[in-house]
mmCIF file of C-alpha atoms in Angstrom:
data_model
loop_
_atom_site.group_PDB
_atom_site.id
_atom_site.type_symbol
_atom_site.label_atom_id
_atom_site.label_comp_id
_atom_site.label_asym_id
_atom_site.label_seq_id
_atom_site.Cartn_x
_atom_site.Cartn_y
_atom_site.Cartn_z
ATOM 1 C CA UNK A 1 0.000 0.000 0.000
ATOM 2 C CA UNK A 2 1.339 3.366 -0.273
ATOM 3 C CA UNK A 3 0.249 6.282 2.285
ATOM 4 C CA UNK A 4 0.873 9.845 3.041
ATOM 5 C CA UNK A 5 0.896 11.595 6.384
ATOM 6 C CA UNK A 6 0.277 14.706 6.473
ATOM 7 C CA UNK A 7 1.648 16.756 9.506
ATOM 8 C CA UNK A 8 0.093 20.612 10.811
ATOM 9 C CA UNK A 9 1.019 22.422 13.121
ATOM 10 C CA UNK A 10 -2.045 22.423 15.984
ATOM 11 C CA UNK A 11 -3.800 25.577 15.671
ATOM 12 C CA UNK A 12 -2.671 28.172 17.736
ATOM 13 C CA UNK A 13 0.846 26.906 17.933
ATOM 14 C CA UNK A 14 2.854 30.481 15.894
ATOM 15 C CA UNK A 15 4.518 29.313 12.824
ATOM 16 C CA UNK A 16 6.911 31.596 11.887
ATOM 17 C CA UNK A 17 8.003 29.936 8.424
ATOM 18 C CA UNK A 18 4.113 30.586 7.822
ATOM 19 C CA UNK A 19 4.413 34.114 8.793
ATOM 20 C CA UNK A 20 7.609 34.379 6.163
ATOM 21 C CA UNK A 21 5.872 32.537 3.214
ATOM 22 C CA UNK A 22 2.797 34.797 3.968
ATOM 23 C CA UNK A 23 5.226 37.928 3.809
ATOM 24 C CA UNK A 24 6.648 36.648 0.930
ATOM 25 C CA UNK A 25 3.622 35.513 -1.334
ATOM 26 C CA UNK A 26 2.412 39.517 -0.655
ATOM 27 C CA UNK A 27 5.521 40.675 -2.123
ATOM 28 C CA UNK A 28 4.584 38.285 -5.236
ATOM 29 C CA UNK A 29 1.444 38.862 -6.278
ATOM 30 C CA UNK A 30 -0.541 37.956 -3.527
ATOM 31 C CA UNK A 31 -1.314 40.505 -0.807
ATOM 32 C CA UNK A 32 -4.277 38.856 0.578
ATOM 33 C CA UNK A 33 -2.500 35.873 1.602
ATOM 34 C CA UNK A 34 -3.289 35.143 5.057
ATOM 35 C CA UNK A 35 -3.196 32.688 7.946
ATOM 36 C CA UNK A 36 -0.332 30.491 5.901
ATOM 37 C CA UNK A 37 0.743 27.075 7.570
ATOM 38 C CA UNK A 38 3.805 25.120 6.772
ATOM 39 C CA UNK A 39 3.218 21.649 7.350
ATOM 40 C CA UNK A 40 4.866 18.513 6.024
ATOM 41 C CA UNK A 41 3.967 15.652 3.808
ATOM 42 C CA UNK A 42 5.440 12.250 4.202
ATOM 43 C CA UNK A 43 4.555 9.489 1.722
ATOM 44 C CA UNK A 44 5.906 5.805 2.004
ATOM 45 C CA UNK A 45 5.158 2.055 0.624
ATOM 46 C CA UNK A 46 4.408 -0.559 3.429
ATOM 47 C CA UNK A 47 3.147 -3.980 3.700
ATOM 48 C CA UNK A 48 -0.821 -4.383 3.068
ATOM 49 C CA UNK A 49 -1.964 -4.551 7.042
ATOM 50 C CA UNK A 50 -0.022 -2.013 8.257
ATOM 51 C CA UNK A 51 -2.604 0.873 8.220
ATOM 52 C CA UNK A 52 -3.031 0.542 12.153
ATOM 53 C CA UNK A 53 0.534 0.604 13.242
ATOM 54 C CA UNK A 54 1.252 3.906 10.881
ATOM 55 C CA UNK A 55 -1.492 5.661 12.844
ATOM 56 C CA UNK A 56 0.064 5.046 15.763
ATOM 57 C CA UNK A 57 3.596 5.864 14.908
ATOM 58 C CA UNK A 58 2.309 8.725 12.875
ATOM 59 C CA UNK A 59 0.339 10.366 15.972
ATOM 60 C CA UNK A 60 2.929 9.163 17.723
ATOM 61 C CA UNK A 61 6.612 10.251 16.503
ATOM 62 C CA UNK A 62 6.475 11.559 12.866
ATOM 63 C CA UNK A 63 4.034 14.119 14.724
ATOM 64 C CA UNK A 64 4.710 15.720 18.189
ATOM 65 C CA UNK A 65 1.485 15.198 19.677
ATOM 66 C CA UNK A 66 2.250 18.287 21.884
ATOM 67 C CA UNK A 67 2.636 20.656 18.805
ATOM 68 C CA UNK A 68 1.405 19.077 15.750
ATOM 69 C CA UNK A 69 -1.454 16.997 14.416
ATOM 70 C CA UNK A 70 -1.128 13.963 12.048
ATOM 71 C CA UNK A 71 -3.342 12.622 9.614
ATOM 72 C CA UNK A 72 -2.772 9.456 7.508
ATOM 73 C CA UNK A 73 -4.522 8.595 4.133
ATOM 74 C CA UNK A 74 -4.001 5.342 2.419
ATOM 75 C CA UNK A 75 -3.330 6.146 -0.912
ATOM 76 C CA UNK A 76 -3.552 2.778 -3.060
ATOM 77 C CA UNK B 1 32.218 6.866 38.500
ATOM 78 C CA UNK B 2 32.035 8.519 35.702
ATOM 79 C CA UNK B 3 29.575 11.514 33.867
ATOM 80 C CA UNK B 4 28.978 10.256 30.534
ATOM 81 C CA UNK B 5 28.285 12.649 27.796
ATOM 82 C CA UNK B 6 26.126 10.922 24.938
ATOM 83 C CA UNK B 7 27.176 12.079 21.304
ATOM 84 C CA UNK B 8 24.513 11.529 18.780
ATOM 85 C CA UNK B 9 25.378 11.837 15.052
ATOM 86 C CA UNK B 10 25.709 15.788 14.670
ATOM 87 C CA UNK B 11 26.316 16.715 18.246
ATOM 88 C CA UNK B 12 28.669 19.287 18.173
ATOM 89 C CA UNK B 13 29.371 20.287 21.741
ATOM 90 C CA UNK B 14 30.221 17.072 23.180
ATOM 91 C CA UNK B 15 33.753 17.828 23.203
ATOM 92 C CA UNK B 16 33.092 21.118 24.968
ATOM 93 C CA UNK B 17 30.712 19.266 27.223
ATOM 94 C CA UNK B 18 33.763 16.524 28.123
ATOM 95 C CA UNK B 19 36.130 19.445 28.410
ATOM 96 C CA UNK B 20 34.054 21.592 31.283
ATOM 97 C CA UNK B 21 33.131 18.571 33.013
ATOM 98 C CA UNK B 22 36.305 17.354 33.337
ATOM 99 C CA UNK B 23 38.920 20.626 33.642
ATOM 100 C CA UNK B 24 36.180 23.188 35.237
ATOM 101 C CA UNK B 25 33.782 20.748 37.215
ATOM 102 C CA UNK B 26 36.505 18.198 37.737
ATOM 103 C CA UNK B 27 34.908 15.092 37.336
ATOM 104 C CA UNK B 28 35.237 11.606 35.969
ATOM 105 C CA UNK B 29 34.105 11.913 32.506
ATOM 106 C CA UNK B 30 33.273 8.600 29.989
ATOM 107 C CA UNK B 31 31.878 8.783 26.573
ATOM 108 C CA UNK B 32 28.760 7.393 25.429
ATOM 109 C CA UNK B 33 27.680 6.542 21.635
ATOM 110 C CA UNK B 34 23.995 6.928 20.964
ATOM 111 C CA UNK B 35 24.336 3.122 18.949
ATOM 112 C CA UNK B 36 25.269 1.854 22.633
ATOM 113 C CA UNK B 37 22.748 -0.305 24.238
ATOM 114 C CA UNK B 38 24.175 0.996 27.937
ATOM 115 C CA UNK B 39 25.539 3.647 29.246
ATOM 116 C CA UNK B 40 29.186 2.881 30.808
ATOM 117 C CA UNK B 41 29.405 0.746 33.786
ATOM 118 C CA UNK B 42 29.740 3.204 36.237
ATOM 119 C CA UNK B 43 27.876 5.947 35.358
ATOM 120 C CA UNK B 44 26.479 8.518 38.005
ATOM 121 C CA UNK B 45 25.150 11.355 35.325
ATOM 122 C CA UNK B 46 24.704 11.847 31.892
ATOM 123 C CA UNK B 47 25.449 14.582 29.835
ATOM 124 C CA UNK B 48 23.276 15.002 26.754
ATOM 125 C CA UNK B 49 25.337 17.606 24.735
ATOM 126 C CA UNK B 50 24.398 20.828 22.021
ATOM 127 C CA UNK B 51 24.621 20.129 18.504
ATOM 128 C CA UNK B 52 22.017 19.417 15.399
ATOM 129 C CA UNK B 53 21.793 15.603 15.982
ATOM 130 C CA UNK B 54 20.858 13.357 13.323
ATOM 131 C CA UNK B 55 20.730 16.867 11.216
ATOM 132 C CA UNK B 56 17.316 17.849 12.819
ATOM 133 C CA UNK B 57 16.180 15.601 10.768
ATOM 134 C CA UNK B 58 11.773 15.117 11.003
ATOM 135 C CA UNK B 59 12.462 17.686 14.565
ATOM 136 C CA UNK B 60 15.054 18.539 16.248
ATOM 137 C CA UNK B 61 15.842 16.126 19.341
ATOM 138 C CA UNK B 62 12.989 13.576 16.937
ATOM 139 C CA UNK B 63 15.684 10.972 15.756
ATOM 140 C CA UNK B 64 17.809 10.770 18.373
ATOM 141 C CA UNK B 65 15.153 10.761 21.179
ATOM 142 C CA UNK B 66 14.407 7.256 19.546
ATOM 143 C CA UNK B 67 18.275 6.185 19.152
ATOM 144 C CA UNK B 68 19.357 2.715 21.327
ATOM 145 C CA UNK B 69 21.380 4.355 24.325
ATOM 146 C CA UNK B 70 18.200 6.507 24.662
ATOM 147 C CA UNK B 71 16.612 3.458 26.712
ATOM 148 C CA UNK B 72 19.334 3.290 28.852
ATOM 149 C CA UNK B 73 19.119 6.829 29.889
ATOM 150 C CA UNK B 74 15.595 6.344 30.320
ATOM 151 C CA UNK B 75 15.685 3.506 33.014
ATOM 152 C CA UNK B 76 18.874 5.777 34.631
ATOM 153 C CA UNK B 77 16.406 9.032 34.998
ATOM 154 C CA UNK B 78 14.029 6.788 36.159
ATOM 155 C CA UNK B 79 16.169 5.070 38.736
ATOM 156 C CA UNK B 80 16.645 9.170 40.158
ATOM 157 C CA UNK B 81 20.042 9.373 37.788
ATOM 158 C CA UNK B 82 20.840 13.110 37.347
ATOM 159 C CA UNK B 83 20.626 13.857 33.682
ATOM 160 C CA UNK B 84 21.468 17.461 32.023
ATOM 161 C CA UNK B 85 19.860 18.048 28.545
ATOM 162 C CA UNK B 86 21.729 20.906 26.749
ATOM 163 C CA UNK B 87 20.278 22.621 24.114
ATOM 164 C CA UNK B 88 20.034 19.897 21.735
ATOM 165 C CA UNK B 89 19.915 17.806 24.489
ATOM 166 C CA UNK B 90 17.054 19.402 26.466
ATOM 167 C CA UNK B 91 15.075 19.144 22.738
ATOM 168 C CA UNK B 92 16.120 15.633 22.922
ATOM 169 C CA UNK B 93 14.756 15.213 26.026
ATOM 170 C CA UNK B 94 11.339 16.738 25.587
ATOM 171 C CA UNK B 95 10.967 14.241 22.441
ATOM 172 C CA UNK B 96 11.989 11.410 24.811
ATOM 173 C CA UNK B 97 8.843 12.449 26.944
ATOM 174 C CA UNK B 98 11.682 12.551 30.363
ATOM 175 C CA UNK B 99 10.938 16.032 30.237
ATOM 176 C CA UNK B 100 7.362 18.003 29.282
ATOM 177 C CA UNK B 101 6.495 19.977 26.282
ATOM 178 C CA UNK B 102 8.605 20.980 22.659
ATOM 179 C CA UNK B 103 10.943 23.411 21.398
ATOM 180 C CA UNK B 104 9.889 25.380 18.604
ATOM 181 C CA UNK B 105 11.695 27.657 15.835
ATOM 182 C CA UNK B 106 12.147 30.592 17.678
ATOM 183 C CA UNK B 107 8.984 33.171 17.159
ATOM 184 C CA UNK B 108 11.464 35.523 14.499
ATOM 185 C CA UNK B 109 13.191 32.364 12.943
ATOM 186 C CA UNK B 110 15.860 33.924 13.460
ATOM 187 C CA UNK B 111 19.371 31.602 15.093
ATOM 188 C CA UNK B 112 20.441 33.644 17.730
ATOM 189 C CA UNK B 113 23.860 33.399 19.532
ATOM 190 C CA UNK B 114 24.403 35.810 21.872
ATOM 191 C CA UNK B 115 24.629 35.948 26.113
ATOM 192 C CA UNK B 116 21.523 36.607 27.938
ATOM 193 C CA UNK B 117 20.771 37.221 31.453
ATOM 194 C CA UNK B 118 18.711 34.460 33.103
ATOM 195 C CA UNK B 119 17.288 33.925 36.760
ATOM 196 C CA UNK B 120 17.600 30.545 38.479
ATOM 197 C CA UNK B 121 13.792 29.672 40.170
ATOM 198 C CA UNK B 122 13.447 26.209 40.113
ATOM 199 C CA UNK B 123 13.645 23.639 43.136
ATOM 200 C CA UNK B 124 16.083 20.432 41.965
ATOM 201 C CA UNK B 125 19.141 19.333 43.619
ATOM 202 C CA UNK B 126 21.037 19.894 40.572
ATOM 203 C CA UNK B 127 20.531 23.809 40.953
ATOM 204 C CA UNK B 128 21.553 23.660 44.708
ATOM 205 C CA UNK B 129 24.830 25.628 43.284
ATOM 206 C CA UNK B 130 23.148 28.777 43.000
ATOM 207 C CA UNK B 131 21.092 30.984 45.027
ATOM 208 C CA UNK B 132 17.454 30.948 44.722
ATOM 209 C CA UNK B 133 16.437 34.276 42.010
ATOM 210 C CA UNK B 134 19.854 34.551 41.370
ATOM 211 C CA UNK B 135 20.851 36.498 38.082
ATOM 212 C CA UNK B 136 23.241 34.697 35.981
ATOM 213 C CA UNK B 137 24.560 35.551 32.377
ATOM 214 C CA UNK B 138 24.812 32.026 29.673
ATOM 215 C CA UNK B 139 25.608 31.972 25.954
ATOM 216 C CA UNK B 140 22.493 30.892 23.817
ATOM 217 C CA UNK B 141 23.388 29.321 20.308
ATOM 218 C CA UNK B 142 19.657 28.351 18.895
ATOM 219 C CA UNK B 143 17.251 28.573 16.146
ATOM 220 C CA UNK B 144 14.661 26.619 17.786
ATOM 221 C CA UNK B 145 14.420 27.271 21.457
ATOM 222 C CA UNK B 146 10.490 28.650 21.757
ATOM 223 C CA UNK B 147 9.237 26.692 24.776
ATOM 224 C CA UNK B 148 5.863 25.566 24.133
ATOM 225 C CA UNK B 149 3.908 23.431 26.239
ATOM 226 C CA UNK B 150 0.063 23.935 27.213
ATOM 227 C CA UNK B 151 -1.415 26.268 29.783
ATOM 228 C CA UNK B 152 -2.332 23.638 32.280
ATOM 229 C CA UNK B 153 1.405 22.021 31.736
ATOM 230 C CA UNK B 154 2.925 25.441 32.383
ATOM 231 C CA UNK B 155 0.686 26.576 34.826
ATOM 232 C CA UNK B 156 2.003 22.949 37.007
ATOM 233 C CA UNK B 157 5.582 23.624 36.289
ATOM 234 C CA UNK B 158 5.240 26.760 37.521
ATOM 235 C CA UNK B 159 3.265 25.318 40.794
ATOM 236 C CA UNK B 160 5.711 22.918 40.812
ATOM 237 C CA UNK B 161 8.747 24.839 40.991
ATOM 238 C CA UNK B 162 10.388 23.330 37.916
ATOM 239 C CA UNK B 163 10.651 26.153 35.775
ATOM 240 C CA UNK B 164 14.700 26.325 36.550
ATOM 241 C CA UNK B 165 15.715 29.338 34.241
ATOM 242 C CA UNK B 166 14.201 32.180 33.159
ATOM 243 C CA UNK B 167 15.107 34.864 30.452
ATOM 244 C CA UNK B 168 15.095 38.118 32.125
ATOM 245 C CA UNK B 169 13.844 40.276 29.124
ATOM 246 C CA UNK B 170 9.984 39.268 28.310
ATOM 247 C CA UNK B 171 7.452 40.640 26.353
ATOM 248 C CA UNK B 172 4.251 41.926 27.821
ATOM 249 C CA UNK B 173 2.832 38.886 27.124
ATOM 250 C CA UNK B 174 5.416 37.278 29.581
ATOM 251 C CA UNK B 175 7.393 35.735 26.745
ATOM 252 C CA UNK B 176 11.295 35.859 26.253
ATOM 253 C CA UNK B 177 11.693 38.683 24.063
ATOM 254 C CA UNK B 178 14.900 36.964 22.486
ATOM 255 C CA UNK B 179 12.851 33.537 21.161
ATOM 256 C CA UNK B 180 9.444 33.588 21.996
ATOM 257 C CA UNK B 181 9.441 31.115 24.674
ATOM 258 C CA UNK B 182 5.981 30.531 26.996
ATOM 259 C CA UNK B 183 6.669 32.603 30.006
ATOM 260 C CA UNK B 184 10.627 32.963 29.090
ATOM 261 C CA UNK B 185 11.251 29.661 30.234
ATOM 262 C CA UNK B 186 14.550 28.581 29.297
ATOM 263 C CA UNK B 187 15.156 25.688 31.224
ATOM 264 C CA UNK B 188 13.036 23.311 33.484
ATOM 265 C CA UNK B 189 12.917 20.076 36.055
ATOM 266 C CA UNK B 190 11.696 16.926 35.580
ATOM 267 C CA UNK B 191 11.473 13.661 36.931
ATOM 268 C CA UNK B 192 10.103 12.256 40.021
ATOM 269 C CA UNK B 193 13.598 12.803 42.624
ATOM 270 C CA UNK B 194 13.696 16.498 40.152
ATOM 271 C CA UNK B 195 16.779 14.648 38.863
ATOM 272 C CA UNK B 196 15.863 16.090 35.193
ATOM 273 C CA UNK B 197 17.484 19.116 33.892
ATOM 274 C CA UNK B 198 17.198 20.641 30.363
ATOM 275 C CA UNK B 199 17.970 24.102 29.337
ATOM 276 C CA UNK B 200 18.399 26.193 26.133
ATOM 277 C CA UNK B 201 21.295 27.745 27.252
ATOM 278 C CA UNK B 202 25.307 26.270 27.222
ATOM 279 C CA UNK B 203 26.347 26.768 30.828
ATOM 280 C CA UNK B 204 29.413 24.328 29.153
ATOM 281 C CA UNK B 205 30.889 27.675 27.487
ATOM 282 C CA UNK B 206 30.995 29.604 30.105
ATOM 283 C CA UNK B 207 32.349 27.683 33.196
ATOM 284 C CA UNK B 208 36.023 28.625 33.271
ATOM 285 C CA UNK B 209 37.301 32.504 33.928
ATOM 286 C CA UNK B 210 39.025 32.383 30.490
ATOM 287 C CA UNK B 211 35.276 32.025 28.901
ATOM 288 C CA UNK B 212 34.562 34.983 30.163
ATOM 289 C CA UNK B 213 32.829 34.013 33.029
ATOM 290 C CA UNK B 214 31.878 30.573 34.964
ATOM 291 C CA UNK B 215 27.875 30.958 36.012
ATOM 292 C CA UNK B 216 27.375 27.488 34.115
ATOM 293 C CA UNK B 217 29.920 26.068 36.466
ATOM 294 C CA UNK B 218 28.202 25.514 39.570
ATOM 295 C CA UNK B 219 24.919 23.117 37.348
ATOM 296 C CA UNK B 220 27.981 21.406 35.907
ATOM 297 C CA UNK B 221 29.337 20.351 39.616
ATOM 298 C CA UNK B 222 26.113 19.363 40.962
ATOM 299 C CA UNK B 223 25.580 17.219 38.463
ATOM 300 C CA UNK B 224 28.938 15.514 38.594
ATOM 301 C CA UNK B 225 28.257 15.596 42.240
ATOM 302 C CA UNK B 226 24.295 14.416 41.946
ATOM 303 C CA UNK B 227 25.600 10.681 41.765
ATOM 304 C CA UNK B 228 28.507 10.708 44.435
ATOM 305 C CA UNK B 229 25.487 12.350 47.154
ATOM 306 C CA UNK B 230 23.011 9.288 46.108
ATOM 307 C CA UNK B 231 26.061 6.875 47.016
ATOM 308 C CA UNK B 232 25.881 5.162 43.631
ATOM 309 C CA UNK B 233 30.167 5.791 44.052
#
């Protein structure tokens, strides 16, 4: 199967890479850019069956629960 | 008897870590590698050292948190082993769960390397060195040192008395002006005997005269000392 986690920043927390993409996407084109989050995607291949476990690492350790949120999405 | 400094893949201040411990604080010092499956036989405190380990690789402090001799220092901290997490080490730490909350990119991501004047608050043997409220001066070297952790988790730390260094210039919002950190905590206790130190902050480069100063000094000596007082000698 292949799967992507995707991993935000929990609302609240300040992001200042968001606040410097925002600043910068003004200075191109797009002045009403607002409330930009930088988050990160992380795709991998894994057995069939291993949905379960990659929640749990994924909530786990490729997010911080105390900072960041995870969500996983079986892709194929 | 020994204090063994761990060096991760990327630590960069486990040489200076080795170095203060041994000609400042004199003390016994061993090395660790984080690919060990146990610390040194002998071992009274461990010395998690500055540095970008593992690259920062996922978060800082993610990888290494998760590296074999991490396990080790787990069941020592647990066992009321002092343990002194600095700056990479104290992120290390807080993604080993020995120590509450995260360390974020500081609130102007900007690296800042400067010295900065701090006040010692917290209640742990391993600050018995200093007086309580007293004003010290330590070099920060950081890009991600914003202290985050929720109110309720602050709000018991601070109950607690294990918020064990605070930046003296805040924001009105009670924030350290110089990286954003929840009420400008810089440092902070954990575990059950308060045996649990982490800290932004490199009391490491300035414990000697010839640093400029030595107000890292005396957290250096009581946690060379921490291990000798338990009678684990």
């Amino acid at each position: 199967m292949r799967a992507r986690v995707t991993i935000r920043l929990k609302p609240g927390v300040l992001d200042p890479q968001g606040e410097a993409v925002e600043r910068g996407l003004s200075s191109l084109g797009l002045p009403g850019a607002a409330r930009v989050r930088v988050g990160k995607v992380i795709e991998m291949d894994l057995p069939d069956g291993s949905e379960a476990t990659l929640r749990k690492v994924a909530s786990e350790w490729l997010a911080n629960p105390v900072i960041e949120d995870a969500t996983v999405e079986v892709l194929t | 008897v020994t204090v063994a400094v761990v060096t991760f893949p990327g630590s960069n201040c486990d040489r200076d870590c080795v170095w203060a411990m041994s000609v400042c604080a004199a003390a016994p010092v061993s090395k660790a590698w984080h690919k060990d499956d146990t610390l040194p036989i002998g071992t009274t405190a461990v010395l998690l050292p500055g540095g970008f380990s593992y690259g920062d690789y996922l978060r800082c402090g993610a990888m290494a948190a998760r590296s074999p001799i991490m396990a080790d220092v787990k069941r020592f901290a647990d066992a009321g082993g002092a343990v002194l997490g600095i700056c990479n080490g104290f992120q290390i730490l807080c993604e080993a769960g020995l120590l509450p909350g995260a360390l974020l990119r500081n609130h102007d991501a900007r690296f800042h390397c400067k010295v900065v004047g701090l006040q010692v608050q917290g209640n742990s043997p391993l600050l018995a060195g200093y007086n309580r409220d007293e004003l010290i001066d330590l070099p920060i070297a950081h890009g991600e040192g914003r202290y985050h952790a929720d109110d309720a988790t602050l709000d018991e730390l601070e109950r607690d008395n294990r918020i064990a260094f605070r930046y003296l210039q805040r924001l009105p919002s009670g924030d350290a002006v110089v990286n954003g950190a929840r009420r400008g905590i810089a440092g902070i206790v954990g575990g059950r005997a308060r045996n649990i130190i982490g800290l932004m902050p490199h009391p490491e480069r300035r414990s000697h005269e010839d640093l400029g100063g030595d107000d890292g000094l005396p957290l250096l000596q009581a946690v060379a000392e921490h291990g000798l007082a338990r009678g684990m000698a």
